[in-house]
MMTF fields as JSON, N, C-alpha, C and O atoms, coordinates in Angstrom:
{
  "mmtfVersion": "1.0.0",
  "mmtfProducer": "UNKNOWN",
  "numBonds": 599,
  "numAtoms": 600,
  "numGroups": 150,
  "numChains": 1,
  "numModels": 1,
  "chainsPerModel": [1],
  "groupsPerChain": [150],
  "chainIdList": ["A"],
  "bondAtomList": [4, 2, 8, 6, 12, 10, 16, 14, 20, 18, 24, 22, 28, 26, 32, 30, 36, 34, 40, 38, 44, 42, 48, 46, 52, 50, 56, 54, 60, 58, 64, 62, 68, 66, 72, 70, 76, 74, 80, 78, 84, 82, 88, 86, 92, 90, 96, 94, 100, 98, 104, 102, 108, 106, 112, 110, 116, 114, 120, 118, 124, 122, 128, 126, 132, 130, 136, 134, 140, 138, 144, 142, 148, 146, 152, 150, 156, 154, 160, 158, 164, 162, 168, 166, 172, 170, 176, 174, 180, 178, 184, 182, 188, 186, 192, 190, 196, 194, 200, 198, 204, 202, 208, 206, 212, 210, 216, 214, 220, 218, 224, 222, 228, 226, 232, 230, 236, 234, 240, 238, 244, 242, 248, 246, 252, 250, 256, 254, 260, 258, 264, 262, 268, 266, 272, 270, 276, 274, 280, 278, 284, 282, 288, 286, 292, 290, 296, 294, 300, 298, 304, 302, 308, 306, 312, 310, 316, 314, 320, 318, 324, 322, 328, 326, 332, 330, 336, 334, 340, 338, 344, 342, 348, 346, 352, 350, 356, 354, 360, 358, 364, 362, 368, 366, 372, 370, 376, 374, 380, 378, 384, 382, 388, 386, 392, 390, 396, 394, 400, 398, 404, 402, 408, 406, 412, 410, 416, 414, 420, 418, 424, 422, 428, 426, 432, 430, 436, 434, 440, 438, 444, 442, 448, 446, 452, 450, 456, 454, 460, 458, 464, 462, 468, 466, 472, 470, 476, 474, 480, 478, 484, 482, 488, 486, 492, 490, 496, 494, 500, 498, 504, 502, 508, 506, 512, 510, 516, 514, 520, 518, 524, 522, 528, 526, 532, 530, 536, 534, 540, 538, 544, 542, 548, 546, 552, 550, 556, 554, 560, 558, 564, 562, 568, 566, 572, 570, 576, 574, 580, 578, 584, 582, 588, 586, 592, 590, 596, 594],
  "bondOrderList": [1, 1, 1, 1, 1, 1, 1, 1, 1, 1, 1, 1, 1, 1, 1, 1, 1, 1, 1, 1, 1, 1, 1, 1, 1, 1, 1, 1, 1, 1, 1, 1, 1, 1, 1, 1, 1, 1, 1, 1, 1, 1, 1, 1, 1, 1, 1, 1, 1, 1, 1, 1, 1, 1, 1, 1, 1, 1, 1, 1, 1, 1, 1, 1, 1, 1, 1, 1, 1, 1, 1, 1, 1, 1, 1, 1, 1, 1, 1, 1, 1, 1, 1, 1, 1, 1, 1, 1, 1, 1, 1, 1, 1, 1, 1, 1, 1, 1, 1, 1, 1, 1, 1, 1, 1, 1, 1, 1, 1, 1, 1, 1, 1, 1, 1, 1, 1, 1, 1, 1, 1, 1, 1, 1, 1, 1, 1, 1, 1, 1, 1, 1, 1, 1, 1, 1, 1, 1, 1, 1, 1, 1, 1, 1, 1, 1, 1, 1, 1],
  "groupList": [{"groupName": "UNK", "atomNameList": ["N", "CA", "C", "O"], "elementList": ["N", "C", "C", "O"], "formalChargeList": [0, 0, 0, 0], "bondAtomList": [1, 0, 2, 1, 3, 2], "bondOrderList": [1, 1, 2], "singleLetterCode": "X", "chemCompType": "L-PEPTIDE LINKING"}],
  "groupTypeList": [0, 0, 0, 0, 0, 0, 0, 0, 0, 0, 0, 0, 0, 0, 0, 0, 0, 0, 0, 0, 0, 0, 0, 0, 0, 0, 0, 0, 0, 0, 0, 0, 0, 0, 0, 0, 0, 0, 0, 0, 0, 0, 0, 0, 0, 0, 0, 0, 0, 0, 0, 0, 0, 0, 0, 0, 0, 0, 0, 0, 0, 0, 0, 0, 0, 0, 0, 0, 0, 0, 0, 0, 0, 0, 0, 0, 0, 0, 0, 0, 0, 0, 0, 0, 0, 0, 0, 0, 0, 0, 0, 0, 0, 0, 0, 0, 0, 0, 0, 0, 0, 0, 0, 0, 0, 0, 0, 0, 0, 0, 0, 0, 0, 0, 0, 0, 0, 0, 0, 0, 0, 0, 0, 0, 0, 0, 0, 0, 0, 0, 0, 0, 0, 0, 0, 0, 0, 0, 0, 0, 0, 0, 0, 0, 0, 0, 0, 0, 0, 0],
  "groupIdList": [1, 2, 3, 4, 5, 6, 7, 8, 9, 10, 11, 12, 13, 14, 15, 16, 17, 18, 19, 20, 21, 22, 23, 24, 25, 26, 27, 28, 29, 30, 31, 32, 33, 34, 35, 36, 37, 38, 39, 40, 41, 42, 43, 44, 45, 46, 47, 48, 49, 50, 51, 52, 53, 54, 55, 56, 57, 58, 59, 60, 61, 62, 63, 64, 65, 66, 67, 68, 69, 70, 71, 72, 73, 74, 75, 76, 77, 78, 79, 80, 81, 82, 83, 84, 85, 86, 87, 88, 89, 90, 91, 92, 93, 94, 95, 96, 97, 98, 99, 100, 101, 102, 103, 104, 105, 106, 107, 108, 109, 110, 111, 112, 113, 114, 115, 116, 117, 118, 119, 120, 121, 122, 123, 124, 125, 126, 127, 128, 129, 130, 131, 132, 133, 134, 135, 136, 137, 138, 139, 140, 141, 142, 143, 144, 145, 146, 147, 148, 149, 150],
  "secStructList": [7, 7, 7, 1, 3, 3, 3, 7, 7, 4, 4, 4, 4, 6, 1, 2, 2, 2, 2, 7, 1, 7, 3, 3, 7, 7, 7, 7, 7, 1, 1, 7, 7, 7, 7, 7, 7, 3, 3, 7, 7, 3, 3, 3, 6, 6, 3, 3, 3, 7, 7, 7, 7, 6, 6, 6, 2, 2, 2, 2, 6, 6, 6, 6, 7, 7, 3, 3, 3, 3, 3, 3, 3, 3, 3, 6, 6, 6, 6, 3, 3, 3, 3, 3, 3, 3, 3, 3, 7, 3, 3, 7, 7, 7, 7, 6, 6, 2, 2, 2, 2, 2, 6, 6, 1, 7, 7, 7, 7, 1, 1, 7, 1, 7, 7, 7, 7, 7, 7, 3, 3, 7, 7, 1, 5, 7, 7, 3, 3, 3, 3, 7, 7, 7, 1, 1, 1, 1, 7, 1, 1, 1, 1, 7, 6, 6, 7, 7, 7, 7],
  "xCoordList": [119.039, 118.386, 117.39, 117.189, 116.892, 115.879, 116.484, 117.567, 116.061, 116.454, 115.095, 114.428, 114.419, 113.498, 112.505, 111.708, 112.401, 111.919, 110.378, 110.19, 109.77, 107.891, 107.104, 106.607, 107.243, 106.189, 104.887, 104.549, 104.115, 103.26, 102.048, 102.524, 101.147, 100.002, 99.032, 99.018, 98.416, 98.262, 97.456, 97.929, 96.129, 95.703, 96.266, 95.794, 97.338, 97.857, 98.987, 99.632, 99.05, 99.827, 99.712, 100.427, 98.04, 96.704, 96.713, 97.008, 96.242, 96.401, 97.096, 96.647, 98.326, 99.631, 99.887, 99.632, 100.046, 99.774, 98.597, 98.516, 97.872, 96.154, 97.311, 97.318, 98.263, 99.059, 99.842, 100.325, 99.944, 101.013, 100.552, 100.112, 100.765, 100.326, 101.362, 101.055, 102.937, 104.06, 104.437, 104.45, 104.895, 105.028, 106.227, 106.195, 106.793, 107.444, 106.919, 106.374, 107.326, 107.345, 107.874, 107.652, 108.543, 109.24, 108.928, 107.895, 110.137, 109.97, 110.842, 111.26, 111.192, 112.716, 112.093, 110.993, 113.101, 113.095, 113.198, 112.889, 113.736, 114.172, 115.377, 115.426, 116.336, 117.479, 117.893, 118.937, 116.997, 117.229, 117.089, 116.166, 117.818, 117.347, 116.217, 115.106, 116.679, 116.171, 115.28, 115.728, 113.856, 113.726, 112.486, 111.275, 113.028, 112.58, 112.053, 112.424, 110.522, 110.149, 109.028, 108.291, 109.12, 107.959, 106.261, 106.016, 105.26, 104.719, 103.836, 104.18, 102.614, 101.45, 100.262, 99.773, 99.548, 99.047, 97.905, 97.876, 97.046, 95.652, 95.244, 95.553, 94.6, 94.244, 92.565, 91.678, 92.354, 91.381, 90.811, 90.872, 90.404, 90.6, 91.638, 92.154, 92.284, 93.329, 94.874, 96.105, 93.541, 94.652, 95.648, 95.241, 96.545, 97.505, 96.928, 96.958, 96.343, 96.262, 97.224, 97.413, 97.813, 97.788, 98.219, 99.059, 97.727, 97.787, 98.985, 99.882, 99.494, 100.701, 100.769, 100.071, 101.212, 101.079, 102.113, 102.934, 101.835, 102.673, 104.189, 104.779, 104.52, 105.885, 106.748, 106.665, 107.758, 107.861, 107.204, 106.957, 106.979, 105.458, 104.038, 103.477, 103.626, 102.735, 103.565, 103.87, 104.186, 104.652, 104.742, 104.372, 105.564, 105.753, 104.48, 104.477, 103.367, 102.243, 101.527, 100.882, 101.874, 100.96, 101.915, 101.709, 102.972, 103.448, 103.308, 103.757, 102.609, 102.292, 104.161, 104.98, 104.423, 105.308, 104.819, 103.917, 105.451, 104.366, 105.441, 106.667, 105.041, 104.956, 105.136, 104.597, 106.209, 106.361, 105.906, 106.004, 105.608, 105.586, 105.89, 105.295, 106.752, 106.712, 106.645, 107.487, 106.007, 106.008, 106.339, 106.217, 106.737, 107.371, 106.97, 105.927, 107.493, 107.395, 108.845, 109.609, 108.979, 109.769, 109.908, 109.686, 110.172, 109.975, 111.455, 111.641, 112.748, 114.056, 114.12, 114.396, 113.647, 114.11, 113.695, 114.226, 112.711, 111.59, 112.663, 112.442, 113.64, 113.91, 112.941, 113.08, 112.082, 110.825, 110.8, 110.846, 110.742, 109.768, 109.364, 109.56, 108.588, 107.554, 107.735, 107.832, 107.721, 108.198, 107.13, 107.263, 106.028, 105.524, 105.63, 105.776, 105.452, 105.348, 104.144, 103.677, 104.036, 102.924, 103.563, 104.494, 103.305, 103.266, 102.154, 101.108, 102.44, 101.245, 101.5, 102.445, 100.219, 99.894, 99.173, 98.357, 99.62, 99.445, 98.77, 98.934, 97.935, 97.25, 96.785, 96.877, 96.389, 95.878, 94.555, 94.108, 93.54, 92.478, 92.542, 93.331, 91.022, 90.606, 88.943, 88.263, 88.753, 87.109, 87.09, 87.548, 85.87, 85.975, 84.731, 84.141, 83.874, 82.992, 84.148, 83.872, 85.055, 86.229, 86.777, 86.554, 87.313, 87.638, 87.049, 87.569, 86.255, 85.215, 85.541, 86.402, 84.808, 85.395, 86.003, 85.717, 87.626, 88.904, 89.295, 90.031, 88.82, 88.528, 88.629, 89.747, 87.011, 86.37, 87.736, 87.646, 88.78, 89.048, 90.378, 91.233, 89.981, 91.665, 92.835, 93.781, 92.796, 94.349, 95.043, 94.664, 95.84, 96.867, 97.425, 98.105, 97.944, 99.7, 100.105, 99.404, 101.411, 102.165, 102.422, 102.424, 102.756, 103.268, 101.655, 100.824, 101.147, 100.338, 100.27, 99.18, 101.723, 101.482, 100.026, 99.46, 99.319, 98.816, 98.684, 99.762, 98.121, 98.222, 96.761, 95.976, 96.538, 95.53, 95.41, 94.385, 95.929, 96.36, 95.715, 95.259, 95.615, 95.444, 96.173, 96.191, 96.425, 97.614, 97.003, 96.948, 96.502, 96.166, 96.686, 96.407, 97.398, 98.356, 97.755, 97.701, 97.154, 96.135, 97.414, 98.507, 96.477, 98.123, 97.882, 96.715, 99.08, 99.315, 100.106, 100.181, 100.563, 101.248, 101.494, 101.567, 101.534, 101.112, 102.618, 102.869, 103.288, 104.385, 104.653, 104.537, 105.245, 105.734, 106.117, 105.778, 107.366, 107.935, 108.163, 108.409, 107.855, 108.215, 109.414, 109.837, 109.863, 110.66, 109.992, 109.583, 110.164, 108.685, 109.638, 110.675, 109.257, 109.146, 109.461, 108.89, 110.982, 112.271, 112.187, 111.884, 112.597, 112.52, 114.004, 114.449, 114.577, 115.78, 116.051, 116.972, 114.869, 113.905, 114.941, 116.077, 114.091, 114.135, 114.907, 114.683, 115.912, 116.786, 116.805, 115.592, 117.313, 117.711, 119.078, 119.64, 120.052, 121.035, 120.353, 120.978, 119.353, 118.841, 118.504, 119.086, 117.679, 117.25, 118.577, 119.578, 118.486, 119.638, 119.008, 118.146, 119.803, 119.045, 118.874, 118.269, 119.852, 119.997, 118.536, 118.294, 117.721, 116.391, 115.357, 115.025, 114.967, 113.604, 112.168, 111.578, 111.875, 110.081, 109.477, 109.831, 108.762, 108.364, 107.131, 106.522],
  "yCoordList": [119.278, 120.407, 121.318, 121.126, 122.113, 122.58, 123.621, 123.981, 124.273, 125.512, 126.024, 125.61, 126.465, 127.599, 127.872, 128.777, 127.231, 127.327, 126.86, 125.928, 127.594, 126.572, 126.279, 126.948, 124.68, 124.617, 125.407, 125.807, 125.518, 126.436, 124.978, 124.11, 124.891, 124.095, 124.986, 126.211, 124.482, 125.04, 126.361, 127.393, 126.363, 127.446, 128.585, 129.549, 128.618, 129.482, 130.158, 131.176, 129.411, 129.693, 130.327, 130.702, 130.206, 130.655, 132.467, 133.486, 132.221, 133.437, 134.474, 135.62, 134.132, 135.1, 135.084, 136.214, 134.691, 134.76, 135.58, 135.63, 136.093, 137.086, 138.079, 138.848, 138.278, 139.535, 140.377, 141.469, 139.726, 140.33, 140.495, 139.56, 141.778, 141.784, 141.51, 141.894, 140.512, 140.412, 139.55, 139.581, 138.342, 137.337, 136.63, 137.523, 135.985, 135.317, 133.674, 132.748, 133.815, 132.383, 131.614, 131.861, 130.696, 129.888, 128.782, 128.134, 128.421, 127.327, 127.091, 127.86, 125.118, 125.208, 125.511, 125.929, 125.185, 125.608, 124.401, 123.402, 124.33, 122.498, 123.147, 123.565, 123.471, 123.339, 123.123, 123.338, 122.789, 123.267, 124.392, 124.762, 125.018, 126.807, 126.749, 126.24, 127.329, 128.475, 129.336, 129.867, 129.726, 131.241, 131.981, 131.787, 132.676, 133.619, 134.353, 134.435, 135.18, 136.738, 136.886, 136.009, 138.457, 138.698, 139.518, 140.511, 138.485, 139.014, 139.59, 139.225, 140.563, 140.768, 139.671, 139.295, 138.966, 138.326, 138.346, 138.92, 137.233, 137.309, 135.604, 134.543, 135.794, 134.596, 134.199, 134.812, 132.847, 132.713, 131.113, 129.972, 131.427, 130.554, 129.761, 130.131, 128.688, 128.477, 128.706, 128.726, 128.852, 129.146, 130.748, 131.897, 130.461, 131.751, 132.008, 131.412, 133.238, 134.194, 135.393, 136.365, 134.631, 136.455, 136.968, 136.301, 138.086, 138.508, 138.364, 137.975, 138.465, 138.367, 138.627, 137.93, 139.163, 139.06, 137.876, 137.156, 137.965, 136.953, 136.961, 138.031, 136.449, 136.276, 134.934, 133.943, 135.043, 133.831, 132.876, 131.683, 133.694, 133.022, 132.532, 131.547, 133.184, 132.492, 131.663, 131.105, 131.09, 130.385, 129.007, 127.987, 129.269, 127.834, 127.672, 126.514, 128.013, 127.677, 126.971, 125.923, 127.972, 126.374, 125.726, 125.383, 125.453, 124.061, 123.275, 122.139, 123.63, 122.439, 122.809, 121.89, 123.732, 123.309, 123.335, 124.081, 122.506, 123.012, 124.275, 124.17, 124.873, 126.089, 126.025, 125.152, 127.296, 127.475, 128.967, 129.753, 129.229, 129.924, 130.469, 129.992, 131.429, 131.817, 133.171, 134.049, 133.226, 134.54, 134.847, 134.026, 136.101, 135.316, 137.594, 138.107, 138.114, 138.425, 138.278, 137.315, 140.201, 139.856, 140.933, 142.054, 140.916, 142.374, 142.147, 141.461, 142.96, 142.904, 142.635, 141.588, 144.389, 145.11, 143.528, 143.212, 143.11, 142.313, 140.109, 138.993, 140.775, 139.154, 138.063, 136.958, 138.446, 137.564, 137.449, 138.412, 136.476, 136.21, 134.919, 134.122, 134.704, 133.491, 133.988, 135.075, 132.471, 132.621, 131.142, 130.033, 131.608, 130.343, 130.364, 131.3, 128.122, 128.468, 127.044, 126.084, 127.519, 127.029, 125.911, 126.367, 124.83, 124.058, 123.772, 123.504, 123.846, 122.262, 123.052, 123.81, 122.68, 122.933, 124.276, 124.764, 124.779, 126.026, 126.206, 125.227, 127.259, 126.87, 128.909, 129.811, 128.809, 130.183, 130.135, 129.691, 130.535, 130.68, 131.398, 132.164, 130.636, 130.748, 130.938, 131.456, 130.202, 130.309, 131.751, 132.173, 132.434, 134.219, 134.18, 135.236, 133.249, 133.887, 133.527, 134.225, 132.855, 132.295, 134.4, 135.367, 134.297, 136.167, 136.932, 137.766, 136.911, 137.822, 137.737, 138.208, 137.187, 136.318, 136.783, 137.318, 136.592, 136.855, 138.363, 138.944, 138.987, 140.596, 140.862, 140.909, 141.136, 141.677, 140.851, 141.376, 139.784, 140.085, 141.071, 141.713, 140.761, 142.691, 142.671, 142.812, 142.442, 142.373, 143.604, 144.38, 143.773, 145.104, 145.229, 145.643, 145.014, 145.184, 146.565, 147.562, 146.445, 147.819, 148.978, 150.201, 147.707, 148.211, 148.372, 147.532, 149.539, 149.788, 149.32, 149.352, 148.597, 147.304, 146.793, 146.758, 146.432, 145.599, 144.607, 144.698, 143.582, 142.181, 141.738, 141.62, 141.517, 140.412, 139.514, 139.705, 138.149, 137.252, 136.927, 137.864, 135.383, 135.326, 133.902, 133.074, 133.78, 132.337, 131.744, 132.072, 130.845, 130.205, 129.292, 128.395, 128.975, 127.861, 127.503, 128.207, 126.105, 125.306, 124.261, 123.732, 124.395, 123.89, 122.953, 122.758, 121.64, 120.419, 120.16, 119.264, 121.656, 120.843, 123.227, 124.236, 122.911, 124.642, 123.649, 122.445, 124.844, 124.828, 125.887, 126.945, 125.827, 127.381, 126.988, 126.1, 128.427, 128.324, 130.089, 131.112, 129.493, 130.976, 131.19, 130.264, 132.164, 132.567, 133.535, 134.678, 132.549, 133.502, 134.457, 134.092, 135.4, 136.241, 135.774, 135.179, 136.51, 135.757, 136.718, 137.769, 136.409, 137.159, 138.016, 138.797, 137.879, 138.751, 139.489, 140.098, 139.119, 140.274, 141.881, 142.154, 142.793, 144.177, 144.185, 143.479, 145.112, 145.152, 145.902, 146.11, 146.919, 148.124, 148.244, 148.921, 147.811, 148.223, 148.836, 149.586, 148.675, 149.589, 151.249, 152.22, 151.337, 152.983, 153.523, 152.846, 155.067, 155.653, 156.694, 157.54, 156.362, 156.746, 158.478, 159.204, 158.861, 160.76, 161.13, 162.284, 160.014, 160.774, 161.038, 160.425, 162.144, 162.703, 162.166, 162.286, 161.884, 161.37, 162.445, 163.593, 162.341, 162.963, 163.857, 164.664],
  "zCoordList": [73.914, 74.19, 73.414, 72.215, 73.966, 73.28, 72.526, 72.987, 71.39, 70.249, 70.774, 69.826, 71.374, 71.849, 70.801, 71.047, 69.629, 68.187, 69.15, 69.933, 68.831, 68.814, 67.52, 66.614, 67.917, 66.049, 66.503, 67.617, 64.94, 65.213, 64.725, 63.993, 65.003, 64.334, 63.227, 63.344, 62.407, 61.125, 61.258, 60.783, 61.953, 62.738, 62.736, 62.132, 63.405, 64.199, 63.282, 63.532, 62.27, 61.02, 59.595, 58.666, 60.059, 59.271, 59.771, 59.147, 61.17, 61.658, 61.61, 61.588, 61.591, 61.704, 59.513, 59.095, 59.046, 57.983, 56.934, 55.707, 57.877, 58.118, 58.214, 57.252, 59.071, 59.808, 58.882, 59.181, 57.607, 57.146, 55.351, 54.681, 54.884, 53.804, 52.124, 50.995, 52.685, 51.273, 52.5, 53.731, 50.881, 51.417, 50.082, 49.235, 49.768, 48.829, 48.246, 48.847, 46.937, 46.42, 45.715, 44.529, 45.902, 45.431, 44.642, 44.807, 43.418, 43.024, 41.963, 41.096, 42.3, 40.809, 39.73, 39.369, 39.3, 37.562, 37.029, 37.678, 35.529, 34.913, 34.875, 33.719, 35.411, 35.622, 37.525, 38.139, 37.826, 39.811, 40.132, 40.859, 39.739, 39.877, 40.965, 40.816, 42.019, 42.62, 42.025, 41.009, 42.419, 42.124, 43.056, 42.946, 43.781, 45.134, 44.02, 42.849, 45.041, 44.159, 45.291, 45.742, 45.677, 46.225, 45.802, 45.116, 46.637, 46.137, 47.482, 48.606, 47.289, 47.387, 47.894, 46.829, 49.001, 48.653, 50.278, 51.367, 49.441, 50.096, 50.657, 50.115, 51.684, 51.797, 51.723, 52.318, 50.711, 50.26, 51.209, 50.752, 52.278, 53.368, 53.627, 54.681, 53.084, 53.8, 52.533, 52.536, 51.479, 50.152, 49.834, 50.006, 49.509, 48.943, 47.551, 46.474, 48.056, 45.727, 45.923, 46.654, 44.633, 44.697, 43.307, 42.703, 42.744, 41.54, 40.583, 41.329, 39.338, 38.547, 37.061, 36.324, 36.771, 35.032, 34.465, 35.033, 33.563, 32.596, 32.95, 32.795, 33.169, 33.562, 33.833, 33.108, 35.199, 36.024, 36.665, 36.484, 37.464, 38.156, 37.706, 38.185, 36.918, 36.125, 35.406, 36.459, 34.621, 34.174, 34.558, 33.975, 36.153, 37.309, 37.492, 37.908, 37.48, 37.965, 36.761, 36.734, 35.663, 34.549, 33.95, 32.786, 34.477, 33.792, 34.883, 34.732, 36.41, 37.336, 38.248, 38.223, 38.717, 39.351, 40.83, 41.212, 41.587, 42.985, 43.63, 43.665, 43.875, 44.751, 46.064, 46.744, 46.744, 48.386, 48.628, 47.686, 49.363, 50.002, 51.281, 52.247, 51.464, 53.193, 53.721, 53.535, 54.121, 54.871, 56.541, 57.45, 56.649, 58.51, 59.433, 59.029, 60.039, 60.941, 61.64, 61.701, 62.378, 63.206, 64.292, 63.835, 65.43, 66.361, 66.972, 67.977, 66.074, 66.622, 67.843, 68.431, 68.456, 69.595, 71.13, 72.195, 70.455, 71.089, 71.16, 71.63, 70.398, 69.779, 69.778, 70.304, 69.214, 68.632, 66.944, 66.178, 66.684, 65.261, 65.331, 66.248, 63.952, 63.259, 61.614, 61.046, 61.17, 60.032, 59.73, 60.248, 58.68, 57.83, 56.513, 55.726, 56.221, 54.938, 54.485, 55.1, 53.281, 52.588, 51.556, 50.892, 51.356, 49.687, 49.321, 49.912, 48.319, 47.219, 46.081, 45.866, 45.161, 43.883, 43.725, 44.507, 42.585, 42.131, 40.915, 40.187, 40.319, 39.442, 39.462, 40.295, 38.303, 37.024, 36.993, 35.936, 38.037, 38.007, 36.612, 36.06, 36.209, 34.741, 34.372, 33.487, 35.594, 35.324, 36.23, 37.291, 34.577, 35.083, 35.877, 35.649, 36.932, 37.931, 39.219, 40.195, 39.409, 40.244, 40.033, 40.761, 39.067, 38.816, 39.298, 40.039, 39.136, 39.912, 41.464, 42.208, 41.549, 43.28, 43.942, 45.013, 43.083, 44.024, 43.745, 44.543, 42.647, 42.245, 43.683, 44.195, 44.756, 45.751, 47.072, 48.181, 46.976, 48.082, 48.372, 47.762, 49.63, 49.76, 49.542, 50.317, 48.152, 47.801, 47.543, 46.666, 48.122, 47.226, 47.162, 48.101, 45.817, 45.433, 45.3, 45.122, 45.424, 46.076, 45.063, 45.201, 43.412, 42.742, 41.876, 42.22, 40.647, 40.02, 38.889, 38.319, 38.061, 37.115, 36.916, 38.009, 36.011, 35.352, 36.096, 36.682, 36.603, 36.849, 36.759, 37.699, 35.476, 35.125, 35.669, 36.322, 35.982, 36.619, 37.959, 38.614, 38.536, 39.912, 40.19, 39.279, 40.716, 41.353, 42.22, 43.405, 41.725, 43.99, 44.26, 43.464, 45.066, 45.814, 46.941, 47.949, 46.782, 47.503, 48.687, 48.482, 49.928, 50.362, 50.715, 51.056, 50.843, 50.627, 52.484, 53.325, 52.298, 53.536, 54.124, 53.423, 56.255, 56.149, 57.266, 57.32, 57.971, 58.496, 59.049, 58.431, 60.872, 61.115, 62.425, 63.208, 62.416, 63.877, 63.962, 63.322, 65.321, 66.356, 67.259, 67.95, 67.264, 68.116, 69.971, 70.177, 70.73, 71.554, 72.378, 72.931, 72.374, 73.55, 75.019, 75.933, 74.688, 76.246, 76.661, 76.096, 78.378, 79.529, 79.109, 79.951, 78.084, 78.088, 76.6, 76.057, 76.32, 74.707, 75.452, 75.061, 76.651, 77.138, 78.367, 79.35, 78.224, 79.412, 80.038, 80.006, 80.967, 81.6, 81.224, 82.084, 80.121, 79.477, 78.452, 77.702, 78.317, 76.747, 77.325, 76.843, 78.204, 78.791, 79.093, 79.329, 79.059, 79.179, 80.224, 79.984, 81.743, 82.838, 82.851, 83.639, 81.363, 81.824, 80.762, 80.407, 80.388, 79.392, 80.461, 81.476, 79.895, 80.347, 80.254, 79.18, 80.76, 80.292, 79.252, 79.522, 78.286, 77.564, 78.205, 77.501]
}
C-alpha cells in the first residue's frame, strides 16, 4: 500500500531548502537528551550554514557532535507539504578568510543579537519527503455560493 509520500532526491532537497529561511538544528547531549533549536540558515553549496553566539549549538559543533538539520514547508489549504533532513558533521568556522566569505552570503538572522560565529554542517546524508498535491485538496465545499466576486 502506498503512503502517498514521495521520496525526494538530494538536488530537489537542496532546491527546497533554498526556498525557506528557517530550519531546526538538533543534536544529542551526553545524557542522550535531544536538543532542537530554530535557526536562520543559508546554503553554501550543499552545506547548511548558520550564525550563532556562544551557547549550546556552538558547543555541540565544537564537541564534534553530529548535527541534524530539518526544514519544511506546508500549505494546509492544499494539503501538501515537504520536509528535508540533512545530517552530518558540523564545524565552527575559524579561518578568517572563510569567515569573511560567509559574511557575504545572504544570511539574515531575525534576532538583532550579535551572532559572531558561523557553524557549517557538511551533509553526510540528505533525505526528503513530500506530500504531493492531490485531487481532493481543493473542493467546492470550501466555496460559499453566496460570496460575490470582488
